[in-house]
Amino acid sequence: MTEQTEHGWPSGDPRRFFDAPIDPEHLRGNSPNVYRRTLWLSVGVCVGGVLVGLGVWAIADGMDRVDPSWWSMVLGVVAVLAGIGVFLRGLFAGNATKPYRGGQLVPGMVVEQADAAVQLLVLADTSRDLASPPEFAYRLVTFNAREGTRFVPGQPVPCVAHGYIAPPWSKRWWSFEASPVAWATADTDVLDAAGKAIPRAEWDQLLAGAERVAGIRRRLSRLGRIGYEDLHESLRRPPTRLGVPVEWQPDGRARFVGSVAHSTST
């Protein structure tokens, strides 16, 4: 399956990409993100339109004065740009099915469930440089469970990572989102396959992160990076990058020595 930039780079073989059929009816009944695109689009149109309108008014007001008000014009320009940004954010917001179109499978675990509010601790590779070692990080994802769905603290939850965010110059992702595979399908075979596609070392690393939940919860980003010494040994220098076998050089960089066809299961 073709890798999509927004999903980030996988840390294992190509089978780590979610490519199972999506059950639309099941997704509508389980995912809290069903109306996400509609909500963001409404916010983009309303808030963006108001900011653009205020910005145009501020620019016009500053220019119409006997002594032009540069502050008013500058603030107007800022408001217009902000309004356009909010509008574009709403226009390009993804719907509930987007994460499952080729997203990377990652391990997740329920760490808190209070009424409808659920918190998942998720582990994913945040490195953007394929020739560098993986940079794993924990991410705390919060959502309101739909009626009829059940999440139990300690429950392992295979997820699909998506929505990676970082400026162009950064060598690692600053944040990401995750959606449980169980939202997309009720097929037990698919759910079992998703869990087995994730290396045991990553599940173990996720369990080790349970003691860091309190600290991650206090962070605005809800993200906690994992130091080299705290990372499971098999995750420090994986045998593949993007599904291609690699050899790790003395300088810490990876050298590609095969192709996707030669990749082995992790």
mmCIF file of C-alpha atoms in Angstrom:
data_model
loop_
_atom_site.group_PDB
_atom_site.id
_atom_site.type_symbol
_atom_site.label_atom_id
_atom_site.label_comp_id
_atom_site.label_asym_id
_atom_site.label_seq_id
_atom_site.Cartn_x
_atom_site.Cartn_y
_atom_site.Cartn_z
ATOM 1 C CA MET A 1 0.000 0.000 0.000
ATOM 2 C CA THR A 2 1.312 3.442 -0.874
ATOM 3 C CA GLU A 3 2.537 5.388 2.118
ATOM 4 C CA GLN A 4 0.861 8.750 2.709
ATOM 5 C CA THR A 5 2.887 11.603 4.149
ATOM 6 C CA GLU A 6 0.392 12.609 6.804
ATOM 7 C CA HIS A 7 0.502 9.151 8.353
ATOM 8 C CA GLY A 8 4.206 9.375 9.126
ATOM 9 C CA TRP A 9 6.814 6.672 8.581
ATOM 10 C CA PRO A 10 6.216 3.101 9.734
ATOM 11 C CA SER A 11 8.751 1.423 11.976
ATOM 12 C CA GLY A 12 8.185 -2.078 10.630
ATOM 13 C CA ASP A 13 7.204 -3.979 7.489
ATOM 14 C CA PRO A 14 4.461 -2.874 5.032
ATOM 15 C CA ARG A 15 1.886 -5.093 6.707
ATOM 16 C CA ARG A 16 1.834 -2.504 9.485
ATOM 17 C CA PHE A 17 -0.406 -0.388 7.261
ATOM 18 C CA PHE A 18 -4.125 -0.829 7.854
ATOM 19 C CA ASP A 19 -5.715 -1.984 4.599
ATOM 20 C CA ALA A 20 -8.769 -3.995 5.721
ATOM 21 C CA PRO A 21 -12.279 -3.119 4.491
ATOM 22 C CA ILE A 22 -14.102 -0.482 6.526
ATOM 23 C CA ASP A 23 -17.648 -1.170 7.700
ATOM 24 C CA PRO A 24 -19.387 2.233 7.201
ATOM 25 C CA GLU A 25 -22.371 1.383 9.389
ATOM 26 C CA HIS A 26 -20.151 0.079 12.195
ATOM 27 C CA LEU A 27 -17.958 3.194 11.937
ATOM 28 C CA ARG A 28 -20.958 5.516 12.241
ATOM 29 C CA GLY A 29 -22.087 3.706 15.361
ATOM 30 C CA ASN A 30 -18.715 3.558 17.104
ATOM 31 C CA SER A 31 -16.451 6.447 16.091
ATOM 32 C CA PRO A 32 -16.912 9.759 17.937
ATOM 33 C CA ASN A 33 -15.335 11.442 14.907
ATOM 34 C CA VAL A 34 -18.260 10.782 12.555
ATOM 35 C CA TYR A 35 -19.270 14.446 12.536
ATOM 36 C CA ARG A 36 -15.741 15.797 12.879
ATOM 37 C CA ARG A 37 -15.483 17.136 9.326
ATOM 38 C CA THR A 38 -18.877 18.839 9.535
ATOM 39 C CA LEU A 39 -17.922 20.449 12.853
ATOM 40 C CA TRP A 40 -14.556 21.718 11.625
ATOM 41 C CA LEU A 41 -16.057 22.985 8.375
ATOM 42 C CA SER A 42 -18.746 24.904 10.296
ATOM 43 C CA VAL A 43 -16.133 26.413 12.598
ATOM 44 C CA GLY A 44 -13.939 27.293 9.632
ATOM 45 C CA VAL A 45 -16.739 29.042 7.770
ATOM 46 C CA CYS A 46 -18.159 30.908 10.794
ATOM 47 C CA VAL A 47 -15.016 31.844 12.717
ATOM 48 C CA GLY A 48 -12.906 32.295 9.592
ATOM 49 C CA GLY A 49 -15.560 34.477 7.986
ATOM 50 C CA VAL A 50 -15.844 36.668 11.092
ATOM 51 C CA LEU A 51 -12.065 37.135 11.318
ATOM 52 C CA VAL A 52 -11.765 38.006 7.629
ATOM 53 C CA GLY A 53 -14.654 40.466 7.944
ATOM 54 C CA LEU A 54 -13.130 42.150 10.992
ATOM 55 C CA GLY A 55 -9.753 42.249 9.308
ATOM 56 C CA VAL A 56 -11.098 43.935 6.181
ATOM 57 C CA TRP A 57 -12.974 46.441 8.328
ATOM 58 C CA ALA A 58 -9.819 47.213 10.381
ATOM 59 C CA ILE A 59 -7.758 47.731 7.227
ATOM 60 C CA ALA A 60 -10.393 49.980 5.660
ATOM 61 C CA ASP A 61 -10.808 51.960 8.891
ATOM 62 C CA GLY A 62 -7.073 52.484 9.214
ATOM 63 C CA MET A 63 -6.771 53.735 5.639
ATOM 64 C CA ASP A 64 -9.781 56.091 5.815
ATOM 65 C CA ARG A 65 -8.413 58.165 8.664
ATOM 66 C CA VAL A 66 -6.750 61.537 8.076
ATOM 67 C CA ASP A 67 -3.635 60.070 9.646
ATOM 68 C CA PRO A 68 -3.571 56.424 8.511
ATOM 69 C CA SER A 69 -3.481 54.015 11.447
ATOM 70 C CA TRP A 70 -0.762 51.509 10.715
ATOM 71 C CA TRP A 71 -1.607 49.528 13.834
ATOM 72 C CA SER A 72 -5.168 49.096 12.639
ATOM 73 C CA MET A 73 -4.026 47.964 9.206
ATOM 74 C CA VAL A 74 -1.452 45.526 10.621
ATOM 75 C CA LEU A 75 -4.010 44.003 12.967
ATOM 76 C CA GLY A 76 -6.443 43.811 10.049
ATOM 77 C CA VAL A 77 -3.940 41.906 7.939
ATOM 78 C CA VAL A 78 -3.237 39.514 10.834
ATOM 79 C CA ALA A 79 -6.974 38.929 11.315
ATOM 80 C CA VAL A 80 -7.474 38.243 7.598
ATOM 81 C CA LEU A 81 -4.598 35.742 7.521
ATOM 82 C CA ALA A 82 -5.861 34.055 10.682
ATOM 83 C CA GLY A 83 -9.358 33.862 9.234
ATOM 84 C CA ILE A 84 -8.086 32.287 6.023
ATOM 85 C CA GLY A 85 -6.067 29.785 8.084
ATOM 86 C CA VAL A 86 -9.090 28.770 10.168
ATOM 87 C CA PHE A 87 -11.203 28.437 7.026
ATOM 88 C CA LEU A 88 -8.606 26.220 5.308
ATOM 89 C CA ARG A 89 -8.294 24.103 8.471
ATOM 90 C CA GLY A 90 -12.004 23.424 8.326
ATOM 91 C CA LEU A 91 -12.006 22.885 4.571
ATOM 92 C CA PHE A 92 -9.287 20.224 4.686
ATOM 93 C CA ALA A 93 -10.404 18.488 7.883
ATOM 94 C CA GLY A 94 -10.545 14.723 7.509
ATOM 95 C CA ASN A 95 -13.613 12.600 8.104
ATOM 96 C CA ALA A 96 -13.921 9.491 10.266
ATOM 97 C CA THR A 97 -12.741 7.137 7.496
ATOM 98 C CA LYS A 98 -9.547 9.013 6.618
ATOM 99 C CA PRO A 99 -7.323 7.498 9.357
ATOM 100 C CA TYR A 100 -8.047 4.014 8.029
ATOM 101 C CA ARG A 101 -6.883 4.698 4.487
ATOM 102 C CA GLY A 102 -3.362 3.377 4.860
ATOM 103 C CA GLY A 103 -2.556 4.484 8.396
ATOM 104 C CA GLN A 104 0.131 2.725 10.441
ATOM 105 C CA LEU A 105 -0.926 0.170 13.047
ATOM 106 C CA VAL A 106 0.342 1.082 16.521
ATOM 107 C CA PRO A 107 -0.265 -0.298 20.018
ATOM 108 C CA GLY A 108 -2.727 1.408 22.342
ATOM 109 C CA MET A 109 -3.985 0.727 25.861
ATOM 110 C CA VAL A 110 -6.904 2.070 27.895
ATOM 111 C CA VAL A 111 -5.506 3.915 30.928
ATOM 112 C CA GLU A 112 -8.645 5.668 32.158
ATOM 113 C CA GLN A 113 -12.390 5.399 31.715
ATOM 114 C CA ALA A 114 -14.704 7.819 33.514
ATOM 115 C CA ASP A 115 -18.321 7.827 32.380
ATOM 116 C CA ALA A 116 -18.060 8.445 28.612
ATOM 117 C CA ALA A 117 -14.534 9.919 28.730
ATOM 118 C CA VAL A 118 -11.803 7.469 27.701
ATOM 119 C CA GLN A 119 -8.044 7.936 27.615
ATOM 120 C CA LEU A 120 -5.736 5.767 25.520
ATOM 121 C CA LEU A 121 -1.962 5.612 25.841
ATOM 122 C CA VAL A 122 -0.507 5.071 22.361
ATOM 123 C CA LEU A 123 3.057 4.327 21.215
ATOM 124 C CA ALA A 124 4.382 5.387 17.798
ATOM 125 C CA ASP A 125 7.619 6.182 15.961
ATOM 126 C CA THR A 126 7.924 9.942 15.446
ATOM 127 C CA SER A 127 11.078 9.937 13.311
ATOM 128 C CA ARG A 128 10.798 11.483 9.832
ATOM 129 C CA ASP A 129 14.302 10.484 8.711
ATOM 130 C CA LEU A 130 14.308 6.925 7.392
ATOM 131 C CA ALA A 131 18.063 6.591 7.796
ATOM 132 C CA SER A 132 17.992 7.543 11.467
ATOM 133 C CA PRO A 133 17.021 5.328 14.427
ATOM 134 C CA PRO A 134 13.334 5.388 15.408
ATOM 135 C CA GLU A 135 12.231 8.005 17.929
ATOM 136 C CA PHE A 136 9.329 6.473 19.802
ATOM 137 C CA ALA A 137 6.966 8.541 21.879
ATOM 138 C CA TYR A 138 3.878 8.023 24.008
ATOM 139 C CA ARG A 139 0.735 9.966 23.186
ATOM 140 C CA LEU A 140 -2.321 10.293 25.414
ATOM 141 C CA VAL A 141 -5.491 10.336 23.285
ATOM 142 C CA THR A 142 -8.826 11.362 24.828
ATOM 143 C CA PHE A 143 -12.295 10.857 23.372
ATOM 144 C CA ASN A 144 -15.916 10.346 24.405
ATOM 145 C CA ALA A 145 -17.029 6.771 23.811
ATOM 146 C CA ARG A 146 -20.231 6.267 21.865
ATOM 147 C CA GLU A 147 -23.180 4.609 23.552
ATOM 148 C CA GLY A 148 -22.882 0.818 23.429
ATOM 149 C CA THR A 149 -19.075 0.763 23.169
ATOM 150 C CA ARG A 150 -17.006 -0.559 26.070
ATOM 151 C CA PHE A 151 -13.473 0.297 27.177
ATOM 152 C CA VAL A 152 -11.827 -1.225 30.251
ATOM 153 C CA PRO A 153 -8.635 0.142 31.902
ATOM 154 C CA GLY A 154 -5.695 -2.055 30.942
ATOM 155 C CA GLN A 155 -7.399 -3.245 27.753
ATOM 156 C CA PRO A 156 -5.005 -3.469 24.747
ATOM 157 C CA VAL A 157 -6.365 -1.553 21.770
ATOM 158 C CA PRO A 158 -4.708 -1.810 18.327
ATOM 159 C CA CYS A 159 -4.900 1.649 16.761
ATOM 160 C CA VAL A 160 -4.170 3.459 13.519
ATOM 161 C CA ALA A 161 -1.873 6.484 13.874
ATOM 162 C CA HIS A 162 -2.709 9.554 11.803
ATOM 163 C CA GLY A 163 -2.713 13.341 11.827
ATOM 164 C CA TYR A 164 1.058 13.705 12.277
ATOM 165 C CA ILE A 165 2.059 17.342 12.821
ATOM 166 C CA ALA A 166 5.459 19.042 12.481
ATOM 167 C CA PRO A 167 7.018 22.019 10.688
ATOM 168 C CA PRO A 168 8.923 21.220 7.465
ATOM 169 C CA TRP A 169 12.345 21.649 9.077
ATOM 170 C CA SER A 170 11.757 19.237 11.966
ATOM 171 C CA LYS A 171 13.317 15.765 11.750
ATOM 172 C CA ARG A 172 10.621 14.285 13.958
ATOM 173 C CA TRP A 173 6.884 14.652 14.344
ATOM 174 C CA TRP A 174 5.715 16.936 17.145
ATOM 175 C CA SER A 175 2.372 15.246 17.664
ATOM 176 C CA PHE A 176 -0.049 12.711 16.216
ATOM 177 C CA GLU A 177 -3.514 11.256 16.747
ATOM 178 C CA ALA A 178 -4.735 7.666 16.912
ATOM 179 C CA SER A 179 -8.036 5.873 16.289
ATOM 180 C CA PRO A 180 -8.874 2.325 17.472
ATOM 181 C CA VAL A 181 -9.187 -0.280 14.726
ATOM 182 C CA ALA A 182 -12.350 -1.463 16.489
ATOM 183 C CA TRP A 183 -14.120 1.708 15.331
ATOM 184 C CA ALA A 184 -13.736 0.693 11.689
ATOM 185 C CA THR A 185 -14.778 -2.944 11.844
ATOM 186 C CA ALA A 186 -16.244 -5.610 14.116
ATOM 187 C CA ASP A 187 -14.508 -8.433 12.232
ATOM 188 C CA THR A 188 -12.638 -10.397 14.921
ATOM 189 C CA ASP A 189 -10.174 -11.761 12.362
ATOM 190 C CA VAL A 190 -9.209 -8.222 11.338
ATOM 191 C CA LEU A 191 -8.877 -7.110 14.952
ATOM 192 C CA ASP A 192 -6.708 -10.114 15.843
ATOM 193 C CA ALA A 193 -4.527 -9.609 12.756
ATOM 194 C CA ALA A 194 -4.065 -5.936 13.632
ATOM 195 C CA GLY A 195 -2.882 -6.791 17.133
ATOM 196 C CA LYS A 196 -0.501 -9.494 15.881
ATOM 197 C CA ALA A 197 0.991 -7.204 13.209
ATOM 198 C CA ILE A 198 2.383 -5.006 15.972
ATOM 199 C CA PRO A 199 5.675 -6.408 17.396
ATOM 200 C CA ARG A 200 5.541 -7.745 20.951
ATOM 201 C CA ALA A 201 8.386 -5.397 21.876
ATOM 202 C CA GLU A 202 6.140 -2.406 21.163
ATOM 203 C CA TRP A 203 3.349 -3.799 23.330
ATOM 204 C CA ASP A 204 5.879 -4.311 26.134
ATOM 205 C CA GLN A 205 7.191 -0.777 25.667
ATOM 206 C CA LEU A 206 3.643 0.539 25.879
ATOM 207 C CA LEU A 207 3.066 -1.275 29.168
ATOM 208 C CA ALA A 208 6.267 0.254 30.517
ATOM 209 C CA GLY A 209 4.849 3.695 29.764
ATOM 210 C CA ALA A 210 1.864 3.254 32.104
ATOM 211 C CA GLU A 211 3.895 4.749 34.968
ATOM 212 C CA ARG A 212 4.416 7.941 32.916
ATOM 213 C CA VAL A 213 0.728 8.625 32.293
ATOM 214 C CA ALA A 214 0.381 11.170 35.111
ATOM 215 C CA GLY A 215 3.303 13.223 33.807
ATOM 216 C CA ILE A 216 2.145 13.060 30.181
ATOM 217 C CA ARG A 217 -1.350 14.127 31.237
ATOM 218 C CA ARG A 218 0.076 17.363 32.677
ATOM 219 C CA ARG A 219 1.730 18.295 29.382
ATOM 220 C CA LEU A 220 -0.089 20.499 26.903
ATOM 221 C CA SER A 221 1.003 18.281 23.996
ATOM 222 C CA ARG A 222 -0.013 15.068 25.832
ATOM 223 C CA LEU A 223 3.139 13.544 24.333
ATOM 224 C CA GLY A 224 6.118 11.988 26.098
ATOM 225 C CA ARG A 225 9.281 11.036 24.235
ATOM 226 C CA ILE A 226 11.252 7.919 25.121
ATOM 227 C CA GLY A 227 14.984 8.161 25.699
ATOM 228 C CA TYR A 228 17.379 5.746 24.023
ATOM 229 C CA GLU A 229 18.222 3.975 27.285
ATOM 230 C CA ASP A 230 14.550 3.499 28.154
ATOM 231 C CA LEU A 231 13.691 2.001 24.771
ATOM 232 C CA HIS A 232 13.353 -1.750 24.291
ATOM 233 C CA GLU A 233 16.604 -3.059 22.782
ATOM 234 C CA SER A 234 14.946 -4.500 19.663
ATOM 235 C CA LEU A 235 13.348 -1.114 18.917
ATOM 236 C CA ARG A 236 16.595 0.870 18.983
ATOM 237 C CA ARG A 237 17.913 -0.526 15.677
ATOM 238 C CA PRO A 238 15.038 -2.288 13.852
ATOM 239 C CA PRO A 239 15.902 -4.628 10.945
ATOM 240 C CA THR A 240 13.678 -2.688 8.520
ATOM 241 C CA ARG A 241 12.725 0.899 7.754
ATOM 242 C CA LEU A 242 9.603 1.459 5.663
ATOM 243 C CA GLY A 243 9.569 -2.294 5.144
ATOM 244 C CA VAL A 244 13.031 -2.332 3.565
ATOM 245 C CA PRO A 245 15.865 -4.316 5.251
ATOM 246 C CA VAL A 246 18.658 -2.101 6.582
ATOM 247 C CA GLU A 247 22.113 -2.423 8.114
ATOM 248 C CA TRP A 248 23.054 -0.004 10.865
ATOM 249 C CA GLN A 249 26.379 1.752 10.384
ATOM 250 C CA PRO A 250 28.888 2.802 13.090
ATOM 251 C CA ASP A 251 27.722 6.417 12.745
ATOM 252 C CA GLY A 252 24.205 5.385 13.765
ATOM 253 C CA ARG A 253 22.704 5.761 10.300
ATOM 254 C CA ALA A 254 20.875 3.038 8.405
ATOM 255 C CA ARG A 255 21.970 1.709 5.016
ATOM 256 C CA PHE A 256 19.278 0.109 2.884
ATOM 257 C CA VAL A 257 20.330 -3.375 1.746
ATOM 258 C CA GLY A 258 17.148 -4.848 0.254
ATOM 259 C CA SER A 259 13.685 -4.078 -0.991
ATOM 260 C CA VAL A 260 10.162 -4.383 0.339
ATOM 261 C CA ALA A 261 9.953 -7.844 -1.250
ATOM 262 C CA HIS A 262 12.842 -8.994 0.962
ATOM 263 C CA SER A 263 11.388 -7.706 4.206
ATOM 264 C CA THR A 264 10.687 -10.150 6.997
ATOM 265 C CA SER A 265 7.941 -10.121 9.575
ATOM 266 C CA THR A 266 8.776 -8.505 12.892
#
